[in-house]
């Protein structure tokens, strides 16, 4: 199944310097606090009691503001280790095409032994905060900043390009479960696994709080616009992630999802509180898996509501971790994926003929729970490949079995990865040994295609006068939207990207209203150097996307494709009790419905919801609720792409079973490919259809069933008056998030009167629980 993302071996980083706040510009004329709720993206969680300044980042439709010529995101990972200090070509902040991109993710920060976000100990060799590049044009330090290194240069160029946002990316393949010490050796300390999850599988809230507090301090100190979490991987599938972490990660598999959800909720709330204090919205994003295998062990990816957007790692879909030679990042399935065919995915009626190792499948997985505009698809600016490929069509869907697997890979059966001149970036394992992978920057692949040996090869350990063996013929499959190089003499298959494939993917983003693209990594892009007669680092692919996106229509900002009720009720729905790992097939969680209203839900009450067409239309239940798919935007297999977004499902409380206020009921649910959290819920009560509050839809009003009016969901802006949900008039002053209340103070909020038990500020009535500060005096 899906391999880990590339071995991103960070250089030794070293430590922090003196505090500075350089956050990039806020949009001119930030709206009043009372207007901020109108800028909240659809489905984004709002921290209770906090007036988050969404309008500093989003417009009145909840779309991100990125500059007049950026209708879609172009997010580039910028890595710490291409410094030029090791004799290989440098890629510095001055090399970034700042006018073509919208966001930069700095790779990587890590979690240190104290559970704090770190880039290592301070010093002149620290690439992030201490290194300098004397004599390199564009790399002159900004003397107004108290730190040097990449962070200085990033902020220097942000002053010139204030619409570009920067995020600190934490983790990655090598640093999810550890970090690099002062000698450059990886320490398998536990990282995310131990920071968020205790040894018994419970949530490590103390570790999470420490990390989240340090993350807030870090972004403020170094001028970042937010945090990107690259946790690889909080899945219950055994042996996922870095093999060195297995003793820690496998022991915690049962609790990784809970820890991940608690981490993201805590980060969201702490960033929101800091943003409210600073008058700006701090962003929270993740790099998410794209493989159905890994996502099967991540329940329904419950964290999406805390994220400004998700970046799908829709690459590393095929590679030398197994014997199947296929595209690194195909856009669509072609019905002939050899890995899926070997697993009988196409032959199983339960899978519906849906191939799940492609970008389109991954996009639709997340589209089931998020607006298209809060999703970005991943693009690799690097290759993957095999040698000694047998069969297939010009290598495609052929096999290349290895006689043995690399030491420390955690694999017992793997593929014969390309090496030597076909593995220029030759990522190394923890023992410093090259990992056979066919990993090359795209500029080197372009030279191979043209039969050129670039003058840079000596910097990567190849002797002067190196010659190529055989011809690297470019091949392309229009169904997959995937190019590759095939060397028939060496039987080498290298999966690539170029203008044709990236142009088609850019059109796909525009046509479907997707938020944009994420690039791993910027240093792999290419340009032709006519003077030298070779390809080198450039911005050809990034510029192509910029040109396609600059005049595109605004991205899709709503979760639902149809109009939903504007009144919502407090009925909670949760998928829970998932089986773990390989036992989780078919996928059979409990669906728990909880009635938090004051009205009993009678037998026969109907619920409807959407789930993604990434799974077939065969969801059912085993509990007598009559679950059935009542409409589908797509049926059948997915060769060439899924044609629509949602299946619509209906289920009803059994006629004999009512649901009293405060009561819950469970039903046993059943489906066969993973889905993200089902959304666009409605419930019919007393002849009227309502939305549910938990969908966090823009513009909905929370009401009690059978009444009108209410308060905006998820919470009113400070200064708004209480509602009249109880049928009368609330005479007490309206609660305000910014006010301070002593014990015994009465306020009105959400159609109720509330009395404070002790001093409080910023804690929303109705959100603090039975034992919290606010006592519910009833409807008014």
XYZ file of C-alpha atoms in Angstrom:
780
model
C 0.000 0.000 0.000
C 1.131 3.579 0.399
C 4.718 4.131 1.413
C 5.927 6.834 3.699
C 6.541 10.216 2.128
C 10.152 10.855 1.046
C 12.875 10.484 3.629
C 13.281 14.176 4.391
C 16.575 14.146 6.190
C 16.806 17.561 7.783
C 20.197 19.088 8.344
C 21.218 19.648 11.927
C 19.292 22.714 13.037
C 20.111 24.779 16.032
C 18.123 27.046 18.170
C 16.180 30.124 18.768
C 17.216 33.721 19.150
C 15.761 36.873 20.579
C 12.016 37.543 20.342
C 10.617 39.394 17.354
C 7.180 39.717 15.881
C 7.108 40.007 12.138
C 3.876 38.472 11.011
C 3.385 39.739 7.500
C 0.793 42.323 6.744
C -2.805 42.241 7.860
C -5.336 43.215 5.284
C -5.935 46.922 5.249
C -8.956 48.055 7.164
C -9.597 44.913 9.228
C -13.304 44.664 9.967
C -14.823 45.355 13.350
C -15.005 42.499 15.806
C -18.770 42.338 15.284
C -18.187 41.449 11.607
C -15.675 38.673 12.147
C -18.208 35.851 12.253
C -19.241 36.746 8.704
C -15.724 35.907 7.491
C -15.510 32.466 9.138
C -15.022 29.711 6.523
C -17.858 27.245 6.213
C -17.372 24.337 8.612
C -14.452 25.858 10.546
C -14.635 25.399 14.311
C -14.887 28.613 16.328
C -13.314 28.587 19.763
C -16.077 29.290 22.313
C -15.959 32.716 23.871
C -13.301 34.041 21.487
C -13.926 36.669 18.837
C -11.528 35.295 16.231
C -10.402 37.977 13.736
C -11.221 35.879 10.678
C -11.566 39.004 8.534
C -7.798 39.538 8.718
C -7.421 36.467 6.464
C -10.861 35.782 4.926
C -13.420 37.856 3.048
C -17.128 38.153 3.757
C -17.779 34.864 1.913
C -15.248 32.959 3.999
C -12.685 32.782 1.176
C -9.018 33.378 1.845
C -7.589 36.714 0.711
C -4.353 36.056 -1.191
C -3.967 39.038 -3.507
C -5.824 40.091 -6.642
C -3.916 37.739 -8.951
C -4.150 34.659 -6.715
C -7.573 33.035 -6.960
C -6.185 29.676 -5.823
C -3.414 28.672 -3.437
C 0.055 27.645 -4.546
C 1.732 26.351 -1.400
C 5.398 25.481 -1.611
C 7.440 23.511 0.900
C 10.776 25.208 1.477
C 13.289 22.892 3.139
C 15.967 23.713 5.686
C 18.699 21.519 4.276
C 19.401 22.864 0.763
C 21.852 25.420 2.120
C 24.772 24.853 -0.278
C 27.039 24.223 2.708
C 27.493 20.566 1.764
C 28.790 21.315 -1.728
C 25.448 20.664 -3.417
C 23.304 23.362 -5.052
C 21.608 25.707 -2.592
C 17.942 26.662 -2.658
C 17.448 29.752 -0.512
C 14.547 32.088 0.172
C 15.898 34.324 -2.596
C 15.267 31.479 -5.081
C 11.550 31.220 -4.267
C 9.248 32.643 -6.985
C 7.551 34.941 -4.466
C 5.218 36.556 -6.984
C 3.876 33.167 -8.133
C 3.099 31.474 -4.806
C 0.675 32.195 -1.970
C 2.064 30.252 1.001
C 5.387 28.789 2.136
C 5.649 25.839 4.501
C 9.057 25.752 6.181
C 10.250 22.153 6.606
C 10.750 21.260 9.342
C 10.397 22.086 12.976
C 10.323 19.176 15.411
C 9.171 18.267 18.904
C 12.072 18.312 21.337
C 12.592 16.237 24.463
C 10.525 18.730 26.494
C 7.552 18.454 24.087
C 8.211 21.923 22.671
C 8.377 23.078 19.071
C 12.034 23.539 18.176
C 14.467 23.969 15.320
C 17.402 22.967 17.488
C 20.065 24.753 19.515
C 21.139 28.232 18.505
C 24.406 28.808 16.672
C 25.966 29.891 13.371
C 25.381 26.456 11.805
C 21.651 26.601 12.453
C 20.034 26.804 9.022
C 16.826 28.272 10.428
C 18.110 31.015 12.702
C 21.904 31.300 12.579
C 23.370 30.548 9.166
C 24.439 33.245 6.704
C 25.460 33.205 3.026
C 28.104 35.897 2.504
C 28.484 36.987 -1.097
C 25.288 35.268 -2.306
C 23.104 37.811 -4.094
C 19.680 38.071 -2.477
C 20.799 36.285 0.684
C 21.872 39.388 2.562
C 20.438 39.436 6.078
C 17.823 41.940 7.226
C 19.695 43.729 10.046
C 16.456 44.783 11.752
C 15.760 41.193 12.814
C 17.431 39.605 15.856
C 17.957 36.241 14.141
C 19.633 35.134 10.926
C 19.247 32.057 8.751
C 16.256 31.073 6.643
C 13.835 32.765 9.052
C 15.520 36.122 8.520
C 15.353 35.786 4.731
C 11.746 34.574 4.735
C 10.676 37.625 6.681
C 12.819 39.922 4.565
C 11.024 38.798 1.412
C 7.615 38.821 3.103
C 8.059 42.568 3.559
C 8.321 42.811 -0.227
C 5.466 40.328 -0.833
C 3.021 40.949 2.015
C 0.255 38.730 0.581
C 2.420 35.610 0.936
C 1.883 33.699 4.182
C 4.452 31.482 5.899
C 3.764 28.505 8.145
C 6.137 26.448 10.267
C 5.681 22.796 9.300
C 6.286 20.387 12.155
C 7.235 16.748 11.735
C 7.664 15.134 8.344
C 8.717 11.591 7.611
C 11.923 11.666 9.633
C 10.843 13.987 12.435
C 7.349 12.801 13.316
C 8.690 10.475 15.980
C 12.035 12.072 16.749
C 14.540 14.770 15.902
C 18.154 15.234 14.830
C 20.729 15.805 17.554
C 23.797 18.038 17.425
C 25.725 15.357 15.513
C 23.024 15.035 12.879
C 21.923 11.623 14.184
C 18.239 10.905 14.474
C 16.926 10.459 18.009
C 13.763 8.341 18.087
C 12.375 10.239 21.073
C 8.688 9.646 20.422
C 7.830 13.044 18.969
C 4.136 13.347 18.131
C 3.466 9.805 19.306
C 4.458 10.414 22.919
C 3.631 14.123 23.075
C -0.046 13.493 22.218
C -0.630 9.917 23.420
C 0.334 8.189 26.663
C 1.700 4.665 26.839
C -1.744 3.332 27.827
C -3.354 4.953 24.771
C -4.941 7.833 26.666
C -4.590 11.451 25.586
C -1.469 13.184 26.927
C -3.117 16.565 27.459
C -0.189 17.919 29.448
C 2.184 17.194 26.574
C -0.271 18.659 24.081
C -0.672 21.858 26.102
C 3.094 22.270 26.370
C 3.541 21.821 22.638
C 0.628 24.078 21.690
C 1.827 26.876 23.974
C 5.300 26.607 22.476
C 3.855 26.644 18.936
C 1.990 29.870 19.647
C 5.151 31.440 21.063
C 7.177 30.183 18.083
C 4.980 31.688 15.355
C 4.893 35.016 17.167
C 8.663 34.996 17.727
C 9.655 34.219 14.147
C 6.889 35.967 12.208
C 4.960 32.963 10.901
C 1.287 33.134 9.945
C 0.476 29.749 11.393
C 1.369 26.121 12.005
C 1.314 23.185 9.588
C 1.240 19.747 11.255
C 2.926 16.996 9.245
C 2.256 14.022 11.549
C 3.124 10.811 9.672
C 0.937 8.999 10.733
C -1.729 8.963 13.477
C -3.299 5.818 12.048
C -4.201 2.538 13.712
C -2.656 0.611 10.792
C 0.363 -1.217 12.160
C 3.870 -0.393 10.906
C 2.857 2.947 9.393
C 5.416 5.737 9.502
C 9.146 5.676 10.158
C 10.407 2.169 11.036
C 12.612 3.492 13.853
C 9.452 4.674 15.591
C 7.602 1.348 15.508
C 8.439 0.326 19.104
C 6.737 3.535 20.277
C 4.084 4.084 17.605
C 2.781 0.519 17.343
C 2.310 0.289 21.104
C 0.067 3.373 20.976
C -1.951 2.631 17.827
C -5.253 2.358 19.698
C -4.916 5.898 21.029
C -3.275 7.802 18.185
C -6.523 9.112 16.680
C -7.747 10.436 20.026
C -4.416 12.104 20.664
C -4.400 13.625 17.185
C -7.904 15.057 17.620
C -7.045 16.483 21.049
C -3.851 18.009 19.657
C -5.622 19.739 16.777
C -8.459 21.038 18.964
C -5.977 22.416 21.481
C -3.855 24.049 18.795
C -6.920 25.600 17.189
C -8.132 27.076 20.461
C -4.761 28.385 21.588
C -4.043 29.914 18.171
C -7.503 31.483 18.170
C -6.980 33.032 21.594
C -3.576 34.364 20.595
C -5.028 35.696 17.359
C -7.823 37.499 19.168
C -5.255 39.165 21.419
C -3.019 40.090 18.470
C -5.792 41.190 16.120
C -4.997 38.568 13.463
C -6.052 35.050 12.597
C -3.345 32.413 12.978
C -3.724 29.512 10.562
C -3.688 25.790 11.328
C -3.201 23.270 8.524
C -2.075 19.673 8.074
C -0.365 17.486 5.527
C -2.776 14.548 5.246
C -2.325 11.054 3.815
C -3.962 10.252 0.502
C -3.938 6.464 0.609
C -7.116 4.589 1.454
C -4.970 2.167 3.427
C -3.652 4.748 5.864
C -6.950 6.637 6.037
C -8.813 3.451 6.926
C -7.010 3.580 10.256
C -7.818 7.278 10.852
C -11.538 6.794 11.592
C -13.380 9.673 9.832
C -10.506 12.170 10.007
C -12.378 14.099 12.675
C -9.845 16.960 12.783
C -10.895 18.649 9.540
C -13.149 21.106 11.368
C -10.138 22.614 13.167
C -8.194 23.291 9.967
C -8.078 26.328 7.750
C -7.335 23.863 4.986
C -5.912 20.412 4.376
C -2.951 19.680 2.087
C -3.293 16.206 0.607
C -0.025 14.296 0.202
C -1.306 12.884 -3.072
C 2.076 11.510 -4.038
C 4.185 8.492 -3.076
C 1.265 6.433 -4.323
C 3.688 3.978 -5.908
C 7.381 3.452 -5.272
C 10.127 1.049 -4.288
C 8.504 0.037 -0.982
C 6.839 -2.660 -3.128
C 7.367 -4.272 -6.515
C 4.637 -2.512 -8.514
C 5.892 0.084 -11.009
C 3.280 2.816 -11.232
C 2.806 6.577 -11.135
C 4.018 8.582 -8.175
C 0.985 10.884 -8.279
C -1.568 9.989 -10.937
C -4.633 12.225 -11.092
C -7.063 9.400 -11.924
C -7.387 5.633 -11.738
C -7.240 3.624 -14.954
C -8.718 0.372 -13.666
C -5.376 -1.407 -14.196
C -3.355 -0.461 -11.120
C -1.288 -3.614 -10.570
C -1.094 -3.169 -6.804
C -4.865 -2.817 -6.481
C -5.497 -5.641 -8.920
C -3.282 -7.940 -6.848
C -5.416 -7.085 -3.801
C -8.624 -7.820 -5.798
C -9.886 -4.278 -5.338
C -11.353 -4.211 -8.852
C -12.889 -7.647 -8.488
C -14.632 -7.034 -5.174
C -18.255 -5.896 -5.334
C -17.870 -4.344 -1.891
C -15.264 -1.861 -3.192
C -17.522 -0.953 -6.114
C -14.591 -1.119 -8.526
C -13.153 2.069 -7.022
C -9.376 2.418 -7.213
C -8.067 4.506 -4.324
C -4.436 5.260 -5.177
C -4.899 8.511 -7.086
C -5.349 12.230 -6.430
C -8.987 12.391 -7.493
C -9.974 9.702 -4.980
C -8.127 11.499 -2.180
C -9.704 14.840 -3.063
C -13.189 13.341 -2.944
C -12.441 11.644 0.368
C -11.903 15.076 1.950
C -14.635 16.743 -0.100
C -17.116 14.643 1.854
C -16.501 16.801 4.944
C -15.006 20.081 3.678
C -15.688 22.761 1.080
C -13.625 22.298 -2.072
C -11.834 25.539 -1.296
C -10.440 24.218 1.990
C -8.669 21.372 0.161
C -5.364 21.539 -1.730
C -4.001 18.679 -3.829
C -0.344 17.705 -3.582
C 2.146 17.805 -6.454
C 5.588 16.164 -6.363
C 8.507 18.019 -7.891
C 10.532 14.807 -7.623
C 10.478 11.343 -9.168
C 9.983 7.815 -7.892
C 11.191 4.750 -9.739
C 12.339 1.161 -10.109
C 15.054 -0.666 -11.998
C 14.944 -4.152 -13.550
C 11.253 -3.744 -14.323
C 9.672 -6.749 -15.975
C 6.458 -6.621 -17.981
C 3.949 -3.836 -18.162
C 3.642 -1.304 -20.958
C 6.947 0.564 -21.210
C 7.329 -0.399 -17.562
C 3.921 0.917 -16.432
C 2.242 -1.645 -14.143
C 5.208 -3.936 -14.481
C 7.002 -5.543 -11.540
C 10.464 -5.084 -10.047
C 10.913 -7.300 -7.016
C 13.999 -6.804 -4.858
C 16.017 -9.735 -3.524
C 16.337 -7.974 -0.172
C 15.028 -4.818 1.462
C 17.149 -1.912 2.723
C 18.276 -2.261 6.322
C 15.995 -0.414 8.706
C 13.168 -0.079 6.172
C 10.841 -2.216 8.241
C 9.942 -4.140 5.090
C 10.220 -7.861 4.438
C 9.260 -7.598 0.768
C 9.981 -4.539 -1.337
C 10.729 -3.282 -4.814
C 13.979 -2.906 -6.701
C 14.432 0.852 -6.467
C 16.421 2.830 -9.008
C 19.912 3.914 -7.882
C 22.964 5.797 -9.102
C 22.389 8.470 -11.725
C 18.679 7.544 -11.518
C 18.580 8.427 -7.807
C 20.319 11.811 -7.709
C 18.774 13.009 -4.447
C 19.752 9.640 -2.917
C 17.988 10.064 0.412
C 19.791 8.078 3.066
C 18.591 5.811 5.820
C 19.459 6.261 9.497
C 22.789 4.526 8.898
C 23.774 6.912 6.112
C 23.224 4.313 3.389
C 21.532 5.371 0.163
C 17.886 4.293 -0.102
C 17.139 2.885 -3.571
C 14.128 4.933 -4.635
C 14.583 6.661 -7.985
C 14.357 10.004 -6.191
C 15.380 12.895 -8.425
C 14.514 16.579 -8.701
C 12.417 17.178 -11.773
C 15.188 19.263 -13.362
C 17.476 16.236 -13.336
C 14.718 14.074 -14.817
C 14.337 16.589 -17.647
C 18.062 16.285 -18.375
C 17.814 12.493 -18.402
C 14.938 12.786 -20.868
C 17.116 14.929 -23.163
C 20.191 12.710 -22.777
C 22.085 15.420 -20.906
C 24.544 14.861 -18.069
C 24.403 18.128 -16.150
C 27.549 19.730 -14.788
C 26.093 19.411 -11.276
C 26.494 15.617 -11.097
C 29.962 15.882 -9.547
C 28.335 17.692 -6.597
C 26.294 14.559 -5.990
C 29.236 12.168 -5.990
C 29.425 11.191 -9.667
C 32.769 11.455 -11.474
C 33.431 13.974 -14.198
C 32.769 12.437 -17.603
C 29.838 10.352 -16.363
C 27.813 9.027 -19.302
C 24.251 7.804 -19.508
C 23.394 4.234 -20.442
C 20.421 3.828 -22.743
C 17.744 6.330 -23.692
C 15.159 7.795 -21.324
C 12.027 7.972 -23.462
C 9.157 10.120 -22.187
C 5.825 8.296 -21.985
C 2.405 9.639 -21.025
C -0.929 8.126 -20.053
C -3.825 10.547 -20.532
C -6.265 8.493 -18.442
C -3.956 8.511 -15.437
C -2.622 12.000 -16.247
C 0.873 10.675 -15.580
C 4.167 10.996 -17.476
C 7.181 8.766 -16.924
C 10.608 7.997 -18.340
C 11.331 4.508 -19.623
C 14.871 3.288 -20.239
C 14.346 0.051 -22.151
C 18.031 -0.912 -21.987
C 18.299 -0.587 -18.192
C 14.636 -1.454 -17.530
C 14.392 1.730 -15.446
C 10.991 3.324 -14.812
C 10.935 6.879 -13.384
C 7.572 8.505 -12.623
C 7.732 12.235 -13.399
C 5.689 15.447 -13.684
C 5.924 18.032 -16.443
C 3.971 20.826 -18.112
C 1.361 18.494 -19.590
C 0.474 16.720 -16.363
C 0.704 19.795 -14.138
C -1.373 21.817 -16.605
C -4.103 19.179 -16.560
C -4.023 19.061 -12.757
C -4.249 22.857 -12.611
C -7.327 22.726 -14.847
C -8.781 20.051 -12.568
C -8.311 22.375 -9.578
C -10.011 25.259 -11.381
C -12.890 23.224 -12.788
C -13.829 21.689 -9.439
C -13.473 24.799 -7.308
C -10.571 23.297 -5.354
C -8.554 25.623 -3.103
C -5.247 25.062 -4.865
C -2.090 22.984 -4.863
C 0.677 22.077 -2.444
C 4.200 21.370 -3.720
C 6.820 19.065 -2.278
C 9.254 20.715 -2.762
C 10.041 24.015 -4.463
C 13.684 23.096 -5.156
C 12.612 20.390 -7.634
C 11.095 22.729 -10.228
C 13.037 23.369 -13.424
C 14.080 25.925 -16.045
C 16.213 25.647 -19.159
C 19.653 27.277 -19.013
C 20.456 27.961 -22.656
C 23.992 29.099 -21.893
C 24.866 25.771 -20.304
C 22.554 23.633 -22.398
C 20.937 21.958 -19.408
C 17.962 22.113 -17.087
C 18.496 23.597 -13.645
C 16.390 24.700 -10.693
C 13.663 27.089 -11.832
C 9.960 27.849 -11.644
C 8.454 26.500 -14.878
C 5.743 24.351 -13.250
C 4.941 26.873 -10.530
C 4.580 29.653 -13.107
C 2.303 27.455 -15.195
C -0.041 27.012 -12.228
C 0.065 30.712 -11.424
C -0.975 31.535 -14.986
C -3.869 29.035 -14.877
C -5.077 30.202 -11.472
C -4.756 33.986 -11.729
C -8.002 34.461 -13.679
C -9.925 31.512 -12.243
C -13.319 31.915 -10.637
C -13.391 32.045 -6.824
C -12.998 28.633 -5.214
C -15.887 26.639 -3.749
C -16.604 27.963 -0.257
C -19.591 25.836 0.820
C -19.675 22.259 2.069
C -23.047 21.438 0.575
C -23.859 21.581 -3.126
C -27.532 22.285 -2.308
C -29.344 24.681 -0.009
C -29.689 23.472 3.587
C -31.956 24.786 6.353
C -30.799 28.003 7.965
C -32.073 26.950 11.388
C -30.028 24.360 13.256
C -30.758 22.259 16.341
C -28.381 20.910 18.941
C -28.417 17.249 17.974
C -24.972 15.654 18.061
C -23.853 12.863 15.731
C -20.595 10.976 16.205
C -18.954 7.947 14.627
C -17.171 6.004 17.343
C -15.964 2.563 18.456
C -13.889 1.842 15.350
C -12.015 -1.436 15.205
C -8.264 -1.066 14.916
C -5.934 -1.552 11.989
C -6.496 -4.563 9.757
C -9.493 -5.585 11.877
C -11.303 -2.507 10.621
C -12.733 -4.106 7.483
C -15.494 -3.816 6.677
C -15.576 -0.489 8.511
C -18.157 -0.935 11.254
C -18.252 1.961 13.730
C -21.136 2.929 15.945
C -23.098 5.993 14.890
C -24.132 7.744 18.093
C -26.973 10.271 17.966
C -27.428 12.491 21.033
C -30.406 14.765 21.559
C -29.168 17.923 23.278
C -32.419 19.820 22.704
C -35.270 20.132 25.212
C -37.631 18.343 22.829
C -38.060 14.575 22.621
C -37.428 13.175 19.143
C -40.270 10.756 18.327
C -39.898 7.375 16.690
C -39.664 7.752 12.939
C -37.597 10.949 13.111
C -35.589 11.043 9.875
C -31.920 12.016 9.603
C -30.183 12.653 6.297
C -26.520 13.246 5.542
C -23.929 13.193 2.767
C -20.826 11.055 2.500
C -18.170 11.138 -0.189
C -18.343 9.249 -3.459
C -14.805 8.065 -2.623
C -16.671 5.122 -1.068
C -19.306 3.145 -2.980
C -23.008 3.715 -2.412
C -23.459 0.656 -0.207
C -23.521 2.078 3.337
C -25.963 0.275 5.620
C -26.759 -0.358 9.248
C -27.412 -3.448 11.312
C -29.662 -1.865 13.926
C -33.064 -1.447 12.326
C -32.696 2.230 11.373
C -33.297 1.497 7.692
C -30.127 3.215 6.485
C -30.206 3.570 2.717
C -28.593 5.670 0.017
C -31.368 7.750 -1.511
C -29.320 9.550 -4.193
C -25.811 9.412 -5.638
C -23.707 11.855 -7.594
C -21.620 8.947 -8.882
C -22.101 5.220 -9.367
C -19.767 2.489 -10.551
C -15.992 2.469 -10.803
C -13.817 5.543 -11.031
C -11.719 5.173 -14.180
C -11.020 8.731 -15.317
C -12.371 10.240 -12.122
C -15.391 10.376 -9.832
C -18.170 12.360 -11.494
C -19.703 13.912 -8.381
C -19.151 14.552 -4.700
C -21.836 12.984 -2.500
C -24.098 10.075 -1.703
C -27.189 11.160 0.237
C -28.246 8.824 3.039
C -31.480 8.507 4.991
C -32.004 6.757 8.324
C -34.838 6.892 10.838
C -35.292 6.250 14.519
C -37.269 3.007 14.809
C -40.992 3.653 15.202
C -40.934 2.288 18.748
C -37.893 4.295 19.897
C -38.082 7.972 20.849
C -35.023 9.947 21.935
C -35.530 11.973 25.096
C -33.684 15.234 25.803
C -30.129 14.408 26.829
C -30.403 10.796 25.641
C -28.234 8.988 23.091
C -28.794 6.028 20.811
C -26.210 3.928 18.940
C -26.597 2.098 15.668
C -24.104 -0.234 14.042
C -22.955 1.328 10.777
C -21.276 -0.477 7.874
C -19.240 0.674 4.841
C -16.256 -0.544 2.797
C -13.905 2.296 1.854
C -12.913 5.046 4.288
C -14.840 8.319 4.358
C -14.125 11.586 6.117
C -16.735 12.804 8.595
C -20.186 12.714 6.920
C -21.700 16.180 6.682
C -24.647 18.275 5.520
C -26.922 16.674 8.094
C -30.612 17.421 8.395
C -33.200 16.181 10.879
C -36.969 16.382 10.452
C -38.771 17.216 13.736
C -42.460 18.040 14.038
C -42.900 18.464 10.309
C -39.960 20.855 9.948
C -36.456 20.130 8.709
C -33.421 21.545 10.512
C -29.680 21.517 10.063
C -27.533 20.380 12.985
C -25.238 22.702 14.902
C -22.244 20.374 14.674
C -21.917 20.980 10.918
C -20.677 24.501 11.770
C -22.350 25.896 8.670
C -22.082 29.606 7.919
C -25.217 31.645 8.475
C -27.228 29.121 10.481
C -29.175 30.011 13.596
C -29.389 27.700 16.595
C -33.015 27.157 17.651
C -35.055 24.892 19.860
C -37.232 22.577 17.724
C -40.688 24.022 17.250
C -39.620 27.626 17.864
C -38.265 30.412 15.723
C -35.373 32.766 16.204
C -32.284 31.943 18.189
C -28.602 32.766 18.182
C -26.107 32.504 15.355
C -24.112 29.284 15.244
C -21.589 28.569 16.619
C -21.666 31.640 18.893
C -22.824 35.259 18.761
C -20.476 38.135 18.309
C -19.761 40.225 21.410
C -22.389 42.853 22.016
C -25.265 40.992 20.405
C -28.419 40.598 22.447
C -29.773 37.304 23.684
C -32.419 35.500 21.673
C -35.984 34.696 22.620
C -35.868 30.967 22.133
C -38.016 30.409 25.218
C -40.871 32.407 23.789
C -40.444 35.427 26.092
C -38.060 38.363 26.372
C -34.577 38.130 27.904
C -34.259 41.126 30.216
C -30.776 40.464 31.598
C -27.810 42.057 29.752
C -26.463 39.995 26.864
C -23.335 37.974 27.617
C -20.151 39.360 26.044
C -16.957 37.391 25.476
C -14.841 40.412 26.362
C -16.600 41.323 29.626
C -15.604 40.255 33.134
C -18.298 38.874 35.440
C -18.204 38.422 39.186
C -19.962 35.600 40.996
C -23.771 35.877 41.052
C -24.057 37.919 37.820
C -27.046 37.168 35.573
C -26.798 37.453 31.764
C -28.877 36.376 28.773
C -27.528 34.192 25.997
C -29.010 31.836 23.398
C -32.553 32.438 24.654
C -31.706 31.520 28.261
C -30.819 33.349 31.447
C -27.545 32.337 33.095
C -26.020 33.004 36.530
C -22.255 32.977 37.132
C -21.036 30.884 40.069
C -17.690 32.661 40.294
C -15.587 35.254 38.451
C -15.280 34.533 34.740
C -14.421 36.033 31.379
C -14.568 34.583 27.874
C -16.410 31.385 28.910
C -19.590 31.037 26.873
C -22.813 30.147 28.716
C -24.076 26.762 27.628
C -20.564 25.563 26.744
C -19.091 25.065 30.218
C -21.087 21.982 31.249
C -23.167 21.173 34.304
C -20.284 21.778 36.701
C -18.966 24.873 34.927
C -19.182 28.517 35.844
C -22.614 29.258 34.325
C -25.842 27.971 35.878
C -28.749 27.700 33.415
C -31.760 29.548 34.873
C -33.977 28.413 32.006
C -35.482 29.886 28.875
C -36.562 33.524 28.819
